PDB file of C-alpha atoms in Angstrom:
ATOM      1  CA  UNK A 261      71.467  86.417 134.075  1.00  0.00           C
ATOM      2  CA  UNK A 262      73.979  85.495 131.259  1.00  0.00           C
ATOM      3  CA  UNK A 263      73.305  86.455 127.776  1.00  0.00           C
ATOM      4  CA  UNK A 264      72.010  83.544 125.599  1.00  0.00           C
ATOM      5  CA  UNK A 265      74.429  82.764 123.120  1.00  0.00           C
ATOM      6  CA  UNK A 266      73.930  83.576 119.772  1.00  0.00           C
ATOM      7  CA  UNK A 267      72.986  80.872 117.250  1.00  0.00           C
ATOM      8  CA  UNK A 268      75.205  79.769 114.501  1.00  0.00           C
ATOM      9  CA  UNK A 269      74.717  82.257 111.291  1.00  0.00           C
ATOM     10  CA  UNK A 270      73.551  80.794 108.002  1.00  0.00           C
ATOM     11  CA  UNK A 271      76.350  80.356 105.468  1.00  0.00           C
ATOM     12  CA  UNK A 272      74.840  82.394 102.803  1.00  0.00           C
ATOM     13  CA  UNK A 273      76.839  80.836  99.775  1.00  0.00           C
ATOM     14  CA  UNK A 274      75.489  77.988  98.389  1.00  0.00           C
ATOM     15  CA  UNK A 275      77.177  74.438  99.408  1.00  0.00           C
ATOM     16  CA  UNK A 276      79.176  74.032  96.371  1.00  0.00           C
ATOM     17  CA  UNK A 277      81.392  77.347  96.529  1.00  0.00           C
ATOM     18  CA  UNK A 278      82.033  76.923 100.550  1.00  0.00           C
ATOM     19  CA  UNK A 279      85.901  76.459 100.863  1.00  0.00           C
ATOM     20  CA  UNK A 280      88.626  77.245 103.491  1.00  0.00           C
ATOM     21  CA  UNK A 281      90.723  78.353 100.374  1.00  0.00           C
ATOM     22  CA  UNK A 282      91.631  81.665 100.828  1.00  0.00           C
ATOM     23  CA  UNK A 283      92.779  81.626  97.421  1.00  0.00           C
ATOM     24  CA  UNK A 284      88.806  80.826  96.035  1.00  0.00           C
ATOM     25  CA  UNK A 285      86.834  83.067  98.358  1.00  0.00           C
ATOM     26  CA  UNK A 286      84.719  84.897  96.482  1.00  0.00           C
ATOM     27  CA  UNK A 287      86.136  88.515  96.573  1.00  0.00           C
ATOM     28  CA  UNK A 288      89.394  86.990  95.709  1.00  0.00           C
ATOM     29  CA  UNK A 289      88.504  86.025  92.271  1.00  0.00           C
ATOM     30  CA  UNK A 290      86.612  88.739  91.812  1.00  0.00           C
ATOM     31  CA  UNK A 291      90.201  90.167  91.885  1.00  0.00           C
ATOM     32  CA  UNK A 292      91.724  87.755  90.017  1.00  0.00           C
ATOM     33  CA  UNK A 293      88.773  89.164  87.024  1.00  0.00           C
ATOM     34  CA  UNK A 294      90.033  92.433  87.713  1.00  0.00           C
ATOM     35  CA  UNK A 295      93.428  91.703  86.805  1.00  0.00           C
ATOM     36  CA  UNK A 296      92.734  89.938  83.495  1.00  0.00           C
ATOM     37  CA  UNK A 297      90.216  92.603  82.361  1.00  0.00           C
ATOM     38  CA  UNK A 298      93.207  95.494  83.545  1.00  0.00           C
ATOM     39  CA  UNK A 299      95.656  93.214  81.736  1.00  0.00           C
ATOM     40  CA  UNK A 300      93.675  92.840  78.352  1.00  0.00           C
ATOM     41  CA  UNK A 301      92.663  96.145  78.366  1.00  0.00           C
ATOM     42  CA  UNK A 302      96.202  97.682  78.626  1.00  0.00           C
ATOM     43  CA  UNK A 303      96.795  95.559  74.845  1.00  0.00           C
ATOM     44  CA  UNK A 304      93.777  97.829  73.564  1.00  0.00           C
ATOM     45  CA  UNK A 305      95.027 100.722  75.186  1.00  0.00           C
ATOM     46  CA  UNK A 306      97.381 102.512  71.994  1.00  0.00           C
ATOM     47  CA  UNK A 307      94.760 101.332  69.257  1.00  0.00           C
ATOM     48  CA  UNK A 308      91.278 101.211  70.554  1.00  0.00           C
ATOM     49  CA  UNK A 309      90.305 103.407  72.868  1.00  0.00           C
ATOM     50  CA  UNK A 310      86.895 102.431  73.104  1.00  0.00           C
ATOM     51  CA  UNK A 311      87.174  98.341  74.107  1.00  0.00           C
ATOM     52  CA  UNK A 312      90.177  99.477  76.415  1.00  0.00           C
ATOM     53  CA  UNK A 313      87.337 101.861  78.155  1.00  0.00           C
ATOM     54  CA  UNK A 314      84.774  99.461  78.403  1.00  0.00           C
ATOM     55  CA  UNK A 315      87.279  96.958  79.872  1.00  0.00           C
ATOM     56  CA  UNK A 316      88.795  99.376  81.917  1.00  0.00           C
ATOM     57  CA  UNK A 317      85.683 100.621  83.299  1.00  0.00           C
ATOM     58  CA  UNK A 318      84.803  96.882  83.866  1.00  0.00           C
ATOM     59  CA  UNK A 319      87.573  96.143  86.263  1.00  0.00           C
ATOM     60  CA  UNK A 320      86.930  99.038  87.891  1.00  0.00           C
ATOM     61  CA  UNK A 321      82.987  98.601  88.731  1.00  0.00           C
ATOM     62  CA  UNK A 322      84.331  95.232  90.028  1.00  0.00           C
ATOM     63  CA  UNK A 323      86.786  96.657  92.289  1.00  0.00           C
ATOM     64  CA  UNK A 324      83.300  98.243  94.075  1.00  0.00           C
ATOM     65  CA  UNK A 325      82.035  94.602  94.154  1.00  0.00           C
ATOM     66  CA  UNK A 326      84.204  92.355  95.591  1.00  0.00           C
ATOM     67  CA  UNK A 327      84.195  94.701  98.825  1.00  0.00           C
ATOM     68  CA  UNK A 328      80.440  93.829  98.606  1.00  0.00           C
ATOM     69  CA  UNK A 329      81.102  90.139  98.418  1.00  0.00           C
ATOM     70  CA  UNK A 330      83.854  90.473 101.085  1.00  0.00           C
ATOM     71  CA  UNK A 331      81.379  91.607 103.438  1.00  0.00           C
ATOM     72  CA  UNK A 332      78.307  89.993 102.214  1.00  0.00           C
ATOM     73  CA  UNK A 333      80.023  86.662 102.410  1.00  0.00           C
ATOM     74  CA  UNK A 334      82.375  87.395 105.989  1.00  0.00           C
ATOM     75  CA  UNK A 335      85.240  86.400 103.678  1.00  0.00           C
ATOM     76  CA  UNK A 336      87.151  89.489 104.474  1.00  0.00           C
ATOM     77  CA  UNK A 337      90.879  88.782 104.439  1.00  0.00           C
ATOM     78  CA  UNK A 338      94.275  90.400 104.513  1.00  0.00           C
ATOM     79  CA  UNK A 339      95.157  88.735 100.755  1.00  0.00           C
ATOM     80  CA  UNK A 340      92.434  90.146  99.339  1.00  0.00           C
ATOM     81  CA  UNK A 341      93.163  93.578 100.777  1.00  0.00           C
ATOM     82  CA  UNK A 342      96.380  93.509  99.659  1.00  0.00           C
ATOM     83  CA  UNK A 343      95.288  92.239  96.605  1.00  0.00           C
ATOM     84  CA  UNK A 344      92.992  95.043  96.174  1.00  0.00           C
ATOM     85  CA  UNK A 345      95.326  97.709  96.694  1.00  0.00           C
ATOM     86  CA  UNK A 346      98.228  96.148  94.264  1.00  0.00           C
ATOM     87  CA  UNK A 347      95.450  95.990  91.605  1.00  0.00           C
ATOM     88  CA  UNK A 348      94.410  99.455  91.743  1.00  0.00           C
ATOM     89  CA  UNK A 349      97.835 100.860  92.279  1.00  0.00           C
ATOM     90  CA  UNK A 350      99.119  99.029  89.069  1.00  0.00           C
ATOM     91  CA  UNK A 351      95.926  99.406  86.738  1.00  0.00           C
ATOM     92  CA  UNK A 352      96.145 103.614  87.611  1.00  0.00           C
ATOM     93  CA  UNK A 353      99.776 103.370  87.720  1.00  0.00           C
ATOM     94  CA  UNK A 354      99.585 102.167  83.445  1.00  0.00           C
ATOM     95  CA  UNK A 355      97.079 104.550  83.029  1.00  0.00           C
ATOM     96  CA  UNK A 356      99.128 107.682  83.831  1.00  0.00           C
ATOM     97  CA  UNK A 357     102.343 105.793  82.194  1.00  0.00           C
ATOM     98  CA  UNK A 358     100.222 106.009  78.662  1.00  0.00           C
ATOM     99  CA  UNK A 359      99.119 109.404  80.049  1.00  0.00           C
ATOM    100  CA  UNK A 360     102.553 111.060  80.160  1.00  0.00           C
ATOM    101  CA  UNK A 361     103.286 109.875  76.425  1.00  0.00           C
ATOM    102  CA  UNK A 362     100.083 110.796  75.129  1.00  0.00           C
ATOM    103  CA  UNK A 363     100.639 114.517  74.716  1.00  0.00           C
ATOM    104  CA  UNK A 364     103.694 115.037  73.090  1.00  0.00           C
ATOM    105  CA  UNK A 365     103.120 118.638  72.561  1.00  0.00           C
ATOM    106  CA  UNK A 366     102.359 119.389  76.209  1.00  0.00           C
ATOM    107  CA  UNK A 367     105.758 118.500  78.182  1.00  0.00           C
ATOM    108  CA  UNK A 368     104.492 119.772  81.475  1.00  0.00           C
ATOM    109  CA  UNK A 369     102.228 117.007  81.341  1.00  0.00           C
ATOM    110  CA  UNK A 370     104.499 114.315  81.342  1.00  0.00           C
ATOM    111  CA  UNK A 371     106.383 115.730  84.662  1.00  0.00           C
ATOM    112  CA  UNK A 372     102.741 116.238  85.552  1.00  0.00           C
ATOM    113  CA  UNK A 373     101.825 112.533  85.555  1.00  0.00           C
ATOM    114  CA  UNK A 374     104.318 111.413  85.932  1.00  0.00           C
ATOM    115  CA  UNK A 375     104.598 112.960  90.103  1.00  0.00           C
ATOM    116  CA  UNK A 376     100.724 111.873  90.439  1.00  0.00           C
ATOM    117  CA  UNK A 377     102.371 108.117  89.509  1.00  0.00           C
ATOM    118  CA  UNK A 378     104.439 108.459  92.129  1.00  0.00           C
ATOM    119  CA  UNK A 379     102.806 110.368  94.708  1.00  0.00           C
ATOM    120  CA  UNK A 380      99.969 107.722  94.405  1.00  0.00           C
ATOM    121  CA  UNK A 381     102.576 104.655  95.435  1.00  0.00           C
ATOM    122  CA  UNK A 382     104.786 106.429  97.736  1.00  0.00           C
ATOM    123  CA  UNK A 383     101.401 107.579  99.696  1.00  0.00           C
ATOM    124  CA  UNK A 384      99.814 104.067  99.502  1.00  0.00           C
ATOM    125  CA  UNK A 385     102.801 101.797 100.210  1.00  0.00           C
ATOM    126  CA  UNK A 386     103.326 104.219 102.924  1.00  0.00           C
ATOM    127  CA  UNK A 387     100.206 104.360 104.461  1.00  0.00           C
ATOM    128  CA  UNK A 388     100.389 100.533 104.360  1.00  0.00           C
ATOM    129  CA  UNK A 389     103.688 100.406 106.117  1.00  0.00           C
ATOM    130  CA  UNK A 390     102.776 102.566 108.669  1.00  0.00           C
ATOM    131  CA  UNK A 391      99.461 100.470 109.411  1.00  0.00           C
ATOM    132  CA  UNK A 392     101.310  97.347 109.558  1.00  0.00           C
ATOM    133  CA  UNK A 393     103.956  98.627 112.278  1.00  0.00           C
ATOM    134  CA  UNK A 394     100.449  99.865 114.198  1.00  0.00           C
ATOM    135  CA  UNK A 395      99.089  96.762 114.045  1.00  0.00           C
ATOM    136  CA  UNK A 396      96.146  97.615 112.683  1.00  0.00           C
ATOM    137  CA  UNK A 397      93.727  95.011 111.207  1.00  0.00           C
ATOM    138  CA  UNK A 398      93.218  97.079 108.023  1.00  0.00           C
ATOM    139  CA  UNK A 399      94.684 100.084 105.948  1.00  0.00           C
ATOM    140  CA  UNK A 400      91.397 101.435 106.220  1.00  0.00           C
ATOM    141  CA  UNK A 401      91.443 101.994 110.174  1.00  0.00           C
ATOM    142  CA  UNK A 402      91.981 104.804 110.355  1.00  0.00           C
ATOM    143  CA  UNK A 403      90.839 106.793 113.430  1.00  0.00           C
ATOM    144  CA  UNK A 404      90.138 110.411 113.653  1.00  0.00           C
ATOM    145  CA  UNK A 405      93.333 111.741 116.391  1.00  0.00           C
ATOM    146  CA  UNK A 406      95.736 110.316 113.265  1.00  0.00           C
ATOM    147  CA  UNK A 407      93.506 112.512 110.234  1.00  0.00           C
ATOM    148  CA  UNK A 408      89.739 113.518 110.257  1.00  0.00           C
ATOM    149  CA  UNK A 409      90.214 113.749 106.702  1.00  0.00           C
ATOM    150  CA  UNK A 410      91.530 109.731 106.272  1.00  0.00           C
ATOM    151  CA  UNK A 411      89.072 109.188 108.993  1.00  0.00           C
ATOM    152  CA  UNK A 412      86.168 109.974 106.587  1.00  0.00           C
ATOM    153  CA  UNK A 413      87.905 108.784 103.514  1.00  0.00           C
ATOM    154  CA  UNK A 414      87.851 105.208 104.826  1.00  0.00           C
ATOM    155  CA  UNK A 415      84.967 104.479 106.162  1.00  0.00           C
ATOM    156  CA  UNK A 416      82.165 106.421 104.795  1.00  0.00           C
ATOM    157  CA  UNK A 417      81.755 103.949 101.962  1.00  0.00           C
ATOM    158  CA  UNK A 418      79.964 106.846  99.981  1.00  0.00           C
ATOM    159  CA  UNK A 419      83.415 109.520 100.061  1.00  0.00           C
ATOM    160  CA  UNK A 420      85.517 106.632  99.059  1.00  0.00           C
ATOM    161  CA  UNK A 421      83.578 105.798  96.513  1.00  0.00           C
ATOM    162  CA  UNK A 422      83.003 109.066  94.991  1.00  0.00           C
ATOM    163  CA  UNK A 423      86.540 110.328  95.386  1.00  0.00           C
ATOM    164  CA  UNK A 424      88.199 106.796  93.947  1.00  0.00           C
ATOM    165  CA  UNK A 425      85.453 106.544  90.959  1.00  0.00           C
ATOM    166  CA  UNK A 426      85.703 110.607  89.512  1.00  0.00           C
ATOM    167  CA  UNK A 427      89.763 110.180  89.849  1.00  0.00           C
ATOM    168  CA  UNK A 428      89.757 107.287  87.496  1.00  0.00           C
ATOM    169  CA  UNK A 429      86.928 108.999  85.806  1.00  0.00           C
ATOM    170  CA  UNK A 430      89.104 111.721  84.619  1.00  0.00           C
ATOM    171  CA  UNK A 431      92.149 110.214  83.979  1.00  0.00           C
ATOM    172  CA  UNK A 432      89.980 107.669  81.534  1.00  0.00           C
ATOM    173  CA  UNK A 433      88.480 111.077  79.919  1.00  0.00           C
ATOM    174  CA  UNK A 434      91.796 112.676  79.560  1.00  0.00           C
ATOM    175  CA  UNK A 435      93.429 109.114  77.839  1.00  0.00           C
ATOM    176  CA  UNK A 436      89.992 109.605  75.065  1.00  0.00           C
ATOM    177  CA  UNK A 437      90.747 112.785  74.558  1.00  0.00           C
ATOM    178  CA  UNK A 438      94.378 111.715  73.888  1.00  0.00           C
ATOM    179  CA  UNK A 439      93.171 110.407  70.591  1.00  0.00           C
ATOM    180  CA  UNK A 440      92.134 112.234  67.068  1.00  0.00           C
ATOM    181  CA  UNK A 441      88.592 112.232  65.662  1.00  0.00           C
ATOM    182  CA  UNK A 442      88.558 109.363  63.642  1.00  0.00           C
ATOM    183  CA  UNK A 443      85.082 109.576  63.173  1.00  0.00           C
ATOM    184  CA  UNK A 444      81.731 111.490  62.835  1.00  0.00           C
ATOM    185  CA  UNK A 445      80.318 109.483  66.169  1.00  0.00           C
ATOM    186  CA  UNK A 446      83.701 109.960  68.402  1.00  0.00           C
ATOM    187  CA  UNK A 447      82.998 113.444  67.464  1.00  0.00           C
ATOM    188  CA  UNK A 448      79.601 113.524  68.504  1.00  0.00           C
ATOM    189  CA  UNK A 449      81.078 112.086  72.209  1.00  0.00           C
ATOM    190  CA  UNK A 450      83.731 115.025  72.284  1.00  0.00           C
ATOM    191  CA  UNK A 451      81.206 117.166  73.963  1.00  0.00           C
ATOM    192  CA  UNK A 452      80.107 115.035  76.835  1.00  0.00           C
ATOM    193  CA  UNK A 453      83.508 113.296  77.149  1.00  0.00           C
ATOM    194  CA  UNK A 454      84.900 116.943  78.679  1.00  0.00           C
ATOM    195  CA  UNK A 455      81.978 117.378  80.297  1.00  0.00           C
ATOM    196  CA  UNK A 456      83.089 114.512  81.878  1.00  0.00           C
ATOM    197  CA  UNK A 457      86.500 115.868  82.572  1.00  0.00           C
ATOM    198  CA  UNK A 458      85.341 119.430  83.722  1.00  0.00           C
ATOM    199  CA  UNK A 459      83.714 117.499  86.427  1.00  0.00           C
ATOM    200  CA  UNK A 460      85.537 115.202  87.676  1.00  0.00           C
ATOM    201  CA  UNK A 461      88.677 117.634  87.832  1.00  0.00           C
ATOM    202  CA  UNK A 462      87.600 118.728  91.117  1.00  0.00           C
ATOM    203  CA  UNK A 463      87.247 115.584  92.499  1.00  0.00           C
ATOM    204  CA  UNK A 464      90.767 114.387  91.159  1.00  0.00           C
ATOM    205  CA  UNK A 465      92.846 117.333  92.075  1.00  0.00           C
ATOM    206  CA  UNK A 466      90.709 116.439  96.150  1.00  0.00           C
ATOM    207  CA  UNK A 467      91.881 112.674  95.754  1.00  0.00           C
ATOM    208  CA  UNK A 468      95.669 114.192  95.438  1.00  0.00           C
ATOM    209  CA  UNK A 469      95.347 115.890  98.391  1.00  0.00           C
ATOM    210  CA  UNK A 470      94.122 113.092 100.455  1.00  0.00           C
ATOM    211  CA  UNK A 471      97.102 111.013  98.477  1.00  0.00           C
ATOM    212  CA  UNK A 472      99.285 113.939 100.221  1.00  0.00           C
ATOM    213  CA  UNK A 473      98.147 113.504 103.213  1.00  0.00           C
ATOM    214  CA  UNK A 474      98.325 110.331 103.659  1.00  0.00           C
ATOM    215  CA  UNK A 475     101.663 110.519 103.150  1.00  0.00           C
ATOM    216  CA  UNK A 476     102.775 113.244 105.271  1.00  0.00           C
ATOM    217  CA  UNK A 477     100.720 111.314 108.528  1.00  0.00           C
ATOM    218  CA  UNK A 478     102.147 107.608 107.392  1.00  0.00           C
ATOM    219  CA  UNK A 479     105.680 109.362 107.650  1.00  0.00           C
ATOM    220  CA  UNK A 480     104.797 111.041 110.884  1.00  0.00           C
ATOM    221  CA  UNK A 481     103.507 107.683 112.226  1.00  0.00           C
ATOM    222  CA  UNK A 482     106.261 105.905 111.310  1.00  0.00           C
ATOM    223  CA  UNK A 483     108.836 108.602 112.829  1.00  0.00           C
ATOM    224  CA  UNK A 484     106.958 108.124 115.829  1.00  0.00           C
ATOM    225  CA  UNK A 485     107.706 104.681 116.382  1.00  0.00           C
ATOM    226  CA  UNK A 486     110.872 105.025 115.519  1.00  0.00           C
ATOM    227  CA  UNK A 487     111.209 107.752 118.429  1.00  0.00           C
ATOM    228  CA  UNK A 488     109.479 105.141 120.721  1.00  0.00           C
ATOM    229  CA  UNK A 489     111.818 102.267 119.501  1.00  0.00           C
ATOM    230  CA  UNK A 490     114.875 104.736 120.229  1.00  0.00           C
ATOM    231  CA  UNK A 491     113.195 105.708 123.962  1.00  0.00           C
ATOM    232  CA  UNK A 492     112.861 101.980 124.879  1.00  0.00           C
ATOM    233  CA  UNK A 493     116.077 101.045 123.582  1.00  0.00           C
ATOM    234  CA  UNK A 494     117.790 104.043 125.907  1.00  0.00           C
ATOM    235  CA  UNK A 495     116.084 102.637 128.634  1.00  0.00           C
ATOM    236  CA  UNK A 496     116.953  99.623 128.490  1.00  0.00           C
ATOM    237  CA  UNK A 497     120.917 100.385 127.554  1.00  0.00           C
ATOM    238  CA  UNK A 498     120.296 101.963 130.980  1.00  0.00           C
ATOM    239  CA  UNK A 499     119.220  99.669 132.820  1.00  0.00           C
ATOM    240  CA  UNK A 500     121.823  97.219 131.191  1.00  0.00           C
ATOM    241  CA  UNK A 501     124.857  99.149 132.752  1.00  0.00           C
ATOM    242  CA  UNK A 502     123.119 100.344 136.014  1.00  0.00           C
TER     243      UNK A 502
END
């Protein structure tokens, strides 16, 4: 007997936000927030460190939410993938550039974050590449015969989390401890605010490993495919003068 098929799933938005615009799905301008929170916050950044953390943290509680609206709302989509990434990469990416100037006294520092800058978008544009010339649907499928460890860094929604949320975690501790006491209450914070850093460390220095990674197996993919390309294009030379 043939299966019955399936009837037509509710549209769970409401009638007045349904569009075929990519550009309004939901997720999408959840991003678009993202980006103006980042953006303002980055103009707070040298002179108030508290409304740049707030704002900050903002943007990045939403970057947990419009993955919940992509999914809640099937309005997954390759721009708002990409969208996601570029927004992350950029809003860490000005975090460590006010990072390596804010301890003048501690050069090592500045080389320091300066190579997690980089490693972070060499790794993810990368990964990206190599995805793309897969064919994969997503930068996030991963499967376990290319890396356990990506494997389970994509799609258990709870590692991701974790490991994404304690890395910006501790660079946001590091940027308020960038700053002197101007005040009896920041002081009163000092205490909890390297707690904070003390424990996300671990979890940091684990995300640049995975950003290492990801790297070294988005180069070895792409080699491969170049080796492939350079097979198939012997063969057919042969063939051509046979």
């Amino acid at each position: 007997m043939a299966p019955r098929p399936r009837p037509p799933q509710p549209n769970p938005l409401p009638k007045f936000l349904r569009t075929s615009n990519v550009y309004l799905f939901i997720p999408n301008i959840i991003g678009y927030a993202r980006i103006i929170l980042a953006s303002i916050s980055l103009i707070y950044m040298p002179i108030h460190p508290l409304t740049c953390t707030i704002l900050y943290g903002v943007s990045c509680i939403l970057d947990a939410l419009d993955g919940y609206a992509a999914r809640k709302f099937s309005q997954s989509t390759k721009f708002g993938a990409v969208l996601d990434m570029v927004t992350d990469r950029c809003t860490t990416s000005c975090l460590l550039m006010f990072l390596s100037a804010a301890y003048p006294d501690q050069p090592s520092l500045k080389i320091l974050f300066q190579f997690l800058l980089s490693l972070d978008l060499a790794s993810h544009y990368m990964h990206m590449s190599a995805m793309m010339e897969k064919g994969a649907g997503s930068h996030k499928s991963v499967n376990k015969d290319q890396s356990k460890l990506l494997n389970l860094y994509y799609t258990n929604k709870a590692v991701l989390f974790t490991f994404c949320a304690f890395n910006e975690l501790h660079f946001v501790s590091l940027y308020l401890l960038s700053f002197p006491s101007p005040s009896a209450a920041r002081d009163a914070l000092l205490p909890f605010i390297y707690t904070v850093a003390y424990l996300t460390f671990p979890v940091c220095a684990g995300k640049q490993i995975i950003n290492f990674v990801q790297m070294a197996r988005a180069a070895e993919t792409l080699v491969n495919i170049d080796k492939e390309n350079i097979r198939q294009a012997s063969l057919l030379n042969g063939a051509k003068t046979e």
